[in-house]
Amino acid sequence: MYTLSKVMENSEVINFSSLEKEVQATLEADRKYRRENDAKFRALNQNVASYEEFRDIVLASHLKPLDRKDISEAPRKQPWNPVAYRTKQESNSDEQDQLHLSEIEPRSASEFIRDWRRLTGGPFEKYDLLVRLGGETLEKIFKTEIGLGLLGEFLLVLSRGLKPRDVYRVIGVLDGLTRTGRFSLGLSLLSQAEKKASVELFQKLQGSIDKHHSAKDYSCDGLELHEPSLQDNMNDISAKLKEVTEKYNIEK
């Protein structure tokens, strides 16, 4: 089928290196011809739907399926225990994402939610964040709207973490939340557990006020009052709590 050209280094000596390359090229051309020809017959027998499919079969005729040896000797990139590997990766990612409470200064709802989800210290750390930010800041952050489910989550956190010395601050947080966007909608969508937590929260607040109503020492063991005009007037705090309680539709 094919003829070999005469390759001579000179008139008497044969260049075997060039001759070998030409032989190899001829053999490879012959193998390619047979391989593609067989692929054409296979494509015809498969009744391919288009010329593109026919062409792809012919062009891929040089590809060979992997055998077990190829698979076993290939470098393994998939971990033997993907569950443990993924857990380790997530753990490393969590360590990088951890935040210190003092570093959190959200200026928008999206920033708050991002930082809120990254807190790893549990409900008490989230409680400290809400108390530290205060009602006025939360009101500004969620001026447009308070995200779906956040109000209920806040009530659960505040109820579980309430400290007697934070009563005035917590009332301020609750009051600030009533002025956020779509507060009424969020209130109407509270789950039974969240409604129960809100009732318990207001009961705890009222109980702390009643307990310290006549106290003269407002130390860290009692109410921590930050407004001088209120330190000697517990009635004002009670009135504020009553006002906020009505906004949350808490029935006594």
mmCIF file of C-alpha atoms in Angstrom:
data_model
loop_
_atom_site.group_PDB
_atom_site.id
_atom_site.type_symbol
_atom_site.label_atom_id
_atom_site.label_comp_id
_atom_site.label_asym_id
_atom_site.label_seq_id
_atom_site.Cartn_x
_atom_site.Cartn_y
_atom_site.Cartn_z
ATOM 1 C CA MET A 1 0.000 0.000 0.000
ATOM 2 C CA TYR A 2 2.797 2.364 0.921
ATOM 3 C CA THR A 3 6.281 2.661 -0.604
ATOM 4 C CA LEU A 4 9.390 3.687 1.253
ATOM 5 C CA SER A 5 11.564 6.428 -0.154
ATOM 6 C CA LYS A 6 15.225 5.743 -0.470
ATOM 7 C CA VAL A 7 17.088 7.448 2.283
ATOM 8 C CA MET A 8 20.789 7.550 1.713
ATOM 9 C CA GLU A 9 23.376 9.435 3.697
ATOM 10 C CA ASN A 10 25.573 9.128 0.620
ATOM 11 C CA SER A 11 25.641 6.911 -2.417
ATOM 12 C CA GLU A 12 26.781 3.823 -0.472
ATOM 13 C CA VAL A 13 25.665 4.196 3.253
ATOM 14 C CA ILE A 14 22.011 3.854 4.411
ATOM 15 C CA ASN A 15 20.796 6.227 7.137
ATOM 16 C CA PHE A 16 19.100 3.676 9.416
ATOM 17 C CA SER A 17 17.805 6.334 11.829
ATOM 18 C CA SER A 18 15.856 8.111 9.112
ATOM 19 C CA LEU A 19 14.710 4.794 7.693
ATOM 20 C CA GLU A 20 13.374 3.691 11.091
ATOM 21 C CA LYS A 21 11.425 6.934 11.521
ATOM 22 C CA GLU A 22 9.872 6.535 8.086
ATOM 23 C CA VAL A 23 8.879 2.946 8.818
ATOM 24 C CA GLN A 24 7.287 3.962 12.124
ATOM 25 C CA ALA A 25 5.384 6.780 10.448
ATOM 26 C CA THR A 26 4.140 4.396 7.768
ATOM 27 C CA LEU A 27 2.980 1.850 10.345
ATOM 28 C CA GLU A 28 1.218 4.538 12.395
ATOM 29 C CA ALA A 29 -0.533 5.860 9.297
ATOM 30 C CA ASP A 30 -1.690 2.346 8.500
ATOM 31 C CA ARG A 31 -2.992 1.812 12.054
ATOM 32 C CA LYS A 32 -4.824 5.132 11.938
ATOM 33 C CA TYR A 33 -6.427 4.239 8.612
ATOM 34 C CA ARG A 34 -7.644 0.870 9.900
ATOM 35 C CA ARG A 35 -8.804 2.339 13.218
ATOM 36 C CA GLU A 36 -10.827 5.138 11.633
ATOM 37 C CA ASN A 37 -12.199 2.820 8.985
ATOM 38 C CA ASP A 38 -13.466 0.446 11.688
ATOM 39 C CA ALA A 39 -14.974 3.406 13.527
ATOM 40 C CA LYS A 40 -16.864 4.455 10.395
ATOM 41 C CA PHE A 41 -18.423 1.005 10.094
ATOM 42 C CA ARG A 42 -19.387 1.054 13.793
ATOM 43 C CA ALA A 43 -21.006 4.456 13.366
ATOM 44 C CA LEU A 44 -22.989 3.225 10.367
ATOM 45 C CA ASN A 45 -24.135 0.142 12.276
ATOM 46 C CA GLN A 46 -25.286 2.364 15.160
ATOM 47 C CA ASN A 47 -27.503 4.402 12.807
ATOM 48 C CA VAL A 48 -26.183 7.731 14.089
ATOM 49 C CA ALA A 49 -28.618 10.625 13.795
ATOM 50 C CA SER A 50 -26.281 13.242 12.313
ATOM 51 C CA TYR A 51 -22.982 13.778 10.583
ATOM 52 C CA GLU A 52 -21.618 15.505 13.699
ATOM 53 C CA GLU A 53 -22.213 12.370 15.748
ATOM 54 C CA PHE A 54 -20.618 10.250 12.996
ATOM 55 C CA ARG A 55 -17.582 12.553 12.930
ATOM 56 C CA ASP A 56 -17.205 12.504 16.721
ATOM 57 C CA ILE A 57 -17.130 8.707 16.753
ATOM 58 C CA VAL A 58 -14.417 8.654 14.104
ATOM 59 C CA LEU A 59 -12.338 11.365 15.778
ATOM 60 C CA ALA A 60 -12.541 9.540 19.120
ATOM 61 C CA SER A 61 -11.523 6.197 17.652
ATOM 62 C CA HIS A 62 -8.019 6.495 19.113
ATOM 63 C CA LEU A 63 -9.332 6.643 22.691
ATOM 64 C CA LYS A 64 -9.197 3.495 24.795
ATOM 65 C CA PRO A 65 -11.170 2.635 27.931
ATOM 66 C CA LEU A 66 -9.198 2.521 31.185
ATOM 67 C CA ASP A 67 -8.467 -0.895 32.619
ATOM 68 C CA ARG A 68 -8.113 -1.770 36.294
ATOM 69 C CA LYS A 69 -4.365 -1.303 36.230
ATOM 70 C CA ASP A 70 -4.702 2.246 34.927
ATOM 71 C CA ILE A 71 -7.202 3.077 37.671
ATOM 72 C CA SER A 72 -5.228 1.482 40.507
ATOM 73 C CA GLU A 73 -1.953 3.159 39.516
ATOM 74 C CA ALA A 74 -3.436 6.614 38.949
ATOM 75 C CA PRO A 75 -2.788 9.237 41.664
ATOM 76 C CA ARG A 76 -5.734 9.342 44.064
ATOM 77 C CA LYS A 77 -7.209 12.800 44.620
ATOM 78 C CA GLN A 78 -10.425 11.674 46.290
ATOM 79 C CA PRO A 79 -9.950 11.069 50.049
ATOM 80 C CA TRP A 80 -10.575 7.543 51.306
ATOM 81 C CA ASN A 81 -12.959 8.870 53.927
ATOM 82 C CA PRO A 82 -14.798 11.801 52.307
ATOM 83 C CA VAL A 83 -17.029 12.356 55.350
ATOM 84 C CA ALA A 84 -14.084 12.762 57.729
ATOM 85 C CA TYR A 85 -12.220 14.855 55.166
ATOM 86 C CA ARG A 86 -15.201 17.164 54.669
ATOM 87 C CA THR A 87 -15.655 17.502 58.437
ATOM 88 C CA LYS A 88 -12.001 18.480 58.804
ATOM 89 C CA GLN A 89 -12.281 21.023 55.998
ATOM 90 C CA GLU A 90 -15.438 22.503 57.534
ATOM 91 C CA SER A 91 -13.726 22.660 60.922
ATOM 92 C CA ASN A 92 -10.789 24.565 59.444
ATOM 93 C CA SER A 93 -13.195 26.884 57.663
ATOM 94 C CA ASP A 94 -15.146 27.471 60.877
ATOM 95 C CA GLU A 95 -11.956 28.404 62.729
ATOM 96 C CA GLN A 96 -11.178 30.974 60.066
ATOM 97 C CA ASP A 97 -14.734 32.342 60.188
ATOM 98 C CA GLN A 98 -14.928 32.724 63.967
ATOM 99 C CA LEU A 99 -15.474 36.266 65.168
ATOM 100 C CA HIS A 100 -14.762 38.034 68.396
ATOM 101 C CA LEU A 101 -17.802 39.808 69.782
ATOM 102 C CA SER A 102 -15.926 43.093 70.022
ATOM 103 C CA GLU A 103 -15.163 42.968 66.283
ATOM 104 C CA ILE A 104 -18.809 42.953 65.230
ATOM 105 C CA GLU A 105 -20.037 46.381 64.175
ATOM 106 C CA PRO A 106 -22.718 45.740 61.516
ATOM 107 C CA ARG A 107 -23.981 48.708 59.547
ATOM 108 C CA SER A 108 -26.671 46.921 57.566
ATOM 109 C CA ALA A 109 -29.030 43.970 57.844
ATOM 110 C CA SER A 110 -26.889 41.860 55.514
ATOM 111 C CA GLU A 111 -23.753 42.514 57.577
ATOM 112 C CA PHE A 112 -25.605 41.694 60.790
ATOM 113 C CA ILE A 113 -26.980 38.408 59.448
ATOM 114 C CA ARG A 114 -23.538 37.431 58.137
ATOM 115 C CA ASP A 115 -21.901 38.028 61.519
ATOM 116 C CA TRP A 116 -24.843 36.568 63.455
ATOM 117 C CA ARG A 117 -24.542 33.258 61.605
ATOM 118 C CA ARG A 118 -20.786 33.138 62.145
ATOM 119 C CA LEU A 119 -20.991 33.399 65.923
ATOM 120 C CA THR A 120 -19.995 30.037 67.385
ATOM 121 C CA GLY A 121 -20.420 30.708 71.097
ATOM 122 C CA GLY A 122 -24.059 29.657 71.231
ATOM 123 C CA PRO A 123 -27.137 31.618 72.359
ATOM 124 C CA PHE A 124 -25.350 33.405 75.203
ATOM 125 C CA GLU A 125 -22.846 34.972 72.827
ATOM 126 C CA LYS A 126 -25.704 36.087 70.600
ATOM 127 C CA TYR A 127 -27.487 37.453 73.652
ATOM 128 C CA ASP A 128 -24.426 39.532 74.533
ATOM 129 C CA LEU A 129 -24.325 40.876 70.977
ATOM 130 C CA LEU A 130 -27.956 42.021 71.065
ATOM 131 C CA VAL A 131 -27.500 43.691 74.448
ATOM 132 C CA ARG A 132 -24.251 45.355 73.377
ATOM 133 C CA LEU A 133 -25.726 46.753 70.169
ATOM 134 C CA GLY A 134 -28.863 47.985 71.908
ATOM 135 C CA GLY A 135 -32.295 48.909 70.637
ATOM 136 C CA GLU A 136 -31.364 52.087 68.762
ATOM 137 C CA THR A 137 -28.660 50.379 66.710
ATOM 138 C CA LEU A 138 -30.882 47.404 65.891
ATOM 139 C CA GLU A 139 -33.650 49.788 64.858
ATOM 140 C CA LYS A 140 -31.296 51.474 62.380
ATOM 141 C CA ILE A 141 -29.932 48.171 61.043
ATOM 142 C CA PHE A 142 -33.403 46.758 60.384
ATOM 143 C CA LYS A 143 -35.101 50.026 59.468
ATOM 144 C CA THR A 144 -36.268 48.616 56.130
ATOM 145 C CA GLU A 145 -37.327 45.256 57.511
ATOM 146 C CA ILE A 146 -36.357 42.627 60.022
ATOM 147 C CA GLY A 147 -35.619 39.390 58.204
ATOM 148 C CA LEU A 148 -38.080 36.524 58.269
ATOM 149 C CA GLY A 149 -37.495 34.403 61.365
ATOM 150 C CA LEU A 150 -35.035 36.799 63.006
ATOM 151 C CA LEU A 151 -37.532 38.324 65.431
ATOM 152 C CA GLY A 152 -38.448 34.919 66.807
ATOM 153 C CA GLU A 153 -34.800 33.958 67.071
ATOM 154 C CA PHE A 154 -34.051 37.168 68.975
ATOM 155 C CA LEU A 155 -36.867 36.476 71.439
ATOM 156 C CA LEU A 156 -35.590 32.945 72.060
ATOM 157 C CA VAL A 157 -32.044 34.195 72.639
ATOM 158 C CA LEU A 158 -33.126 37.014 74.962
ATOM 159 C CA SER A 159 -35.392 34.731 76.979
ATOM 160 C CA ARG A 160 -32.704 32.104 77.499
ATOM 161 C CA GLY A 161 -29.884 34.504 78.277
ATOM 162 C CA LEU A 162 -31.597 37.238 80.306
ATOM 163 C CA LYS A 163 -29.506 38.528 83.207
ATOM 164 C CA PRO A 164 -31.123 40.614 85.966
ATOM 165 C CA ARG A 165 -28.598 43.415 85.518
ATOM 166 C CA ASP A 166 -29.532 43.717 81.810
ATOM 167 C CA VAL A 167 -33.259 44.308 82.319
ATOM 168 C CA TYR A 168 -33.191 47.946 81.248
ATOM 169 C CA ARG A 169 -31.031 47.191 78.199
ATOM 170 C CA VAL A 170 -33.203 44.250 77.132
ATOM 171 C CA ILE A 171 -36.336 46.383 77.371
ATOM 172 C CA GLY A 172 -34.537 48.865 75.122
ATOM 173 C CA VAL A 173 -33.715 46.104 72.630
ATOM 174 C CA LEU A 174 -37.326 44.932 72.568
ATOM 175 C CA ASP A 175 -38.562 48.489 72.142
ATOM 176 C CA GLY A 176 -36.139 49.165 69.289
ATOM 177 C CA LEU A 177 -37.268 46.039 67.464
ATOM 178 C CA THR A 178 -40.888 47.261 67.493
ATOM 179 C CA ARG A 179 -39.819 50.145 65.240
ATOM 180 C CA THR A 180 -38.124 47.953 62.638
ATOM 181 C CA GLY A 181 -39.651 47.374 59.221
ATOM 182 C CA ARG A 182 -42.358 44.703 59.039
ATOM 183 C CA PHE A 183 -42.278 44.122 62.772
ATOM 184 C CA SER A 184 -45.994 43.303 62.821
ATOM 185 C CA LEU A 185 -45.526 40.704 60.084
ATOM 186 C CA GLY A 186 -42.653 39.080 61.951
ATOM 187 C CA LEU A 187 -44.719 39.050 65.123
ATOM 188 C CA SER A 188 -47.627 37.341 63.376
ATOM 189 C CA LEU A 189 -45.322 34.619 62.020
ATOM 190 C CA LEU A 190 -43.835 33.568 65.367
ATOM 191 C CA SER A 191 -43.871 29.842 66.008
ATOM 192 C CA GLN A 192 -45.480 28.400 69.121
ATOM 193 C CA ALA A 193 -42.052 27.961 70.723
ATOM 194 C CA GLU A 194 -41.154 31.576 69.945
ATOM 195 C CA LYS A 195 -44.463 32.868 71.309
ATOM 196 C CA LYS A 196 -43.902 30.881 74.485
ATOM 197 C CA ALA A 197 -40.369 32.270 74.776
ATOM 198 C CA SER A 198 -41.641 35.843 74.378
ATOM 199 C CA VAL A 199 -44.219 35.350 77.145
ATOM 200 C CA GLU A 200 -41.557 33.884 79.428
ATOM 201 C CA LEU A 201 -39.197 36.751 78.598
ATOM 202 C CA PHE A 202 -41.682 39.436 79.616
ATOM 203 C CA GLN A 203 -42.559 37.484 82.753
ATOM 204 C CA LYS A 204 -38.868 37.358 83.693
ATOM 205 C CA LEU A 205 -38.490 41.079 83.056
ATOM 206 C CA GLN A 206 -41.486 41.903 85.215
ATOM 207 C CA GLY A 207 -40.274 39.529 87.907
ATOM 208 C CA SER A 208 -36.852 41.198 88.020
ATOM 209 C CA ILE A 209 -38.449 44.632 88.291
ATOM 210 C CA ASP A 210 -40.775 43.501 91.068
ATOM 211 C CA LYS A 211 -37.881 41.905 92.931
ATOM 212 C CA HIS A 212 -35.728 45.017 92.848
ATOM 213 C CA HIS A 213 -38.472 47.625 92.917
ATOM 214 C CA SER A 214 -37.596 48.780 96.399
ATOM 215 C CA ALA A 215 -33.866 48.037 96.240
ATOM 216 C CA LYS A 216 -31.522 50.916 96.974
ATOM 217 C CA ASP A 217 -28.356 49.245 95.732
ATOM 218 C CA TYR A 218 -28.316 48.913 91.929
ATOM 219 C CA SER A 219 -25.120 46.910 91.785
ATOM 220 C CA CYS A 220 -24.194 44.212 89.301
ATOM 221 C CA ASP A 221 -26.398 41.795 91.228
ATOM 222 C CA GLY A 222 -29.456 43.917 90.570
ATOM 223 C CA LEU A 223 -30.722 46.093 87.759
ATOM 224 C CA GLU A 224 -28.039 47.931 85.862
ATOM 225 C CA LEU A 225 -29.618 51.302 85.174
ATOM 226 C CA HIS A 226 -27.824 53.627 82.802
ATOM 227 C CA GLU A 227 -30.123 56.633 82.959
ATOM 228 C CA PRO A 228 -29.555 58.722 86.117
ATOM 229 C CA SER A 229 -33.160 59.931 86.070
ATOM 230 C CA LEU A 230 -34.361 56.332 86.297
ATOM 231 C CA GLN A 231 -32.164 55.065 89.085
ATOM 232 C CA ASP A 232 -34.569 56.365 91.734
ATOM 233 C CA ASN A 233 -37.725 55.821 89.742
ATOM 234 C CA MET A 234 -38.546 52.170 89.130
ATOM 235 C CA ASN A 235 -42.048 53.194 88.140
ATOM 236 C CA ASP A 236 -40.717 54.596 84.873
ATOM 237 C CA ILE A 237 -39.126 51.253 84.041
ATOM 238 C CA SER A 238 -42.345 49.433 84.862
ATOM 239 C CA ALA A 239 -44.292 51.826 82.642
ATOM 240 C CA LYS A 240 -41.836 51.306 79.784
ATOM 241 C CA LEU A 241 -42.083 47.549 80.114
ATOM 242 C CA LYS A 242 -45.883 47.750 80.081
ATOM 243 C CA GLU A 243 -45.775 49.832 76.902
ATOM 244 C CA VAL A 244 -43.448 47.386 75.152
ATOM 245 C CA THR A 245 -45.455 44.400 76.402
ATOM 246 C CA GLU A 246 -48.562 45.735 74.672
ATOM 247 C CA LYS A 247 -46.671 46.092 71.382
ATOM 248 C CA TYR A 248 -45.812 42.388 71.519
ATOM 249 C CA ASN A 249 -49.443 41.456 72.219
ATOM 250 C CA ILE A 250 -48.506 39.709 75.439
ATOM 251 C CA GLU A 251 -51.570 38.873 77.497
ATOM 252 C CA LYS A 252 -51.182 38.866 81.250
#
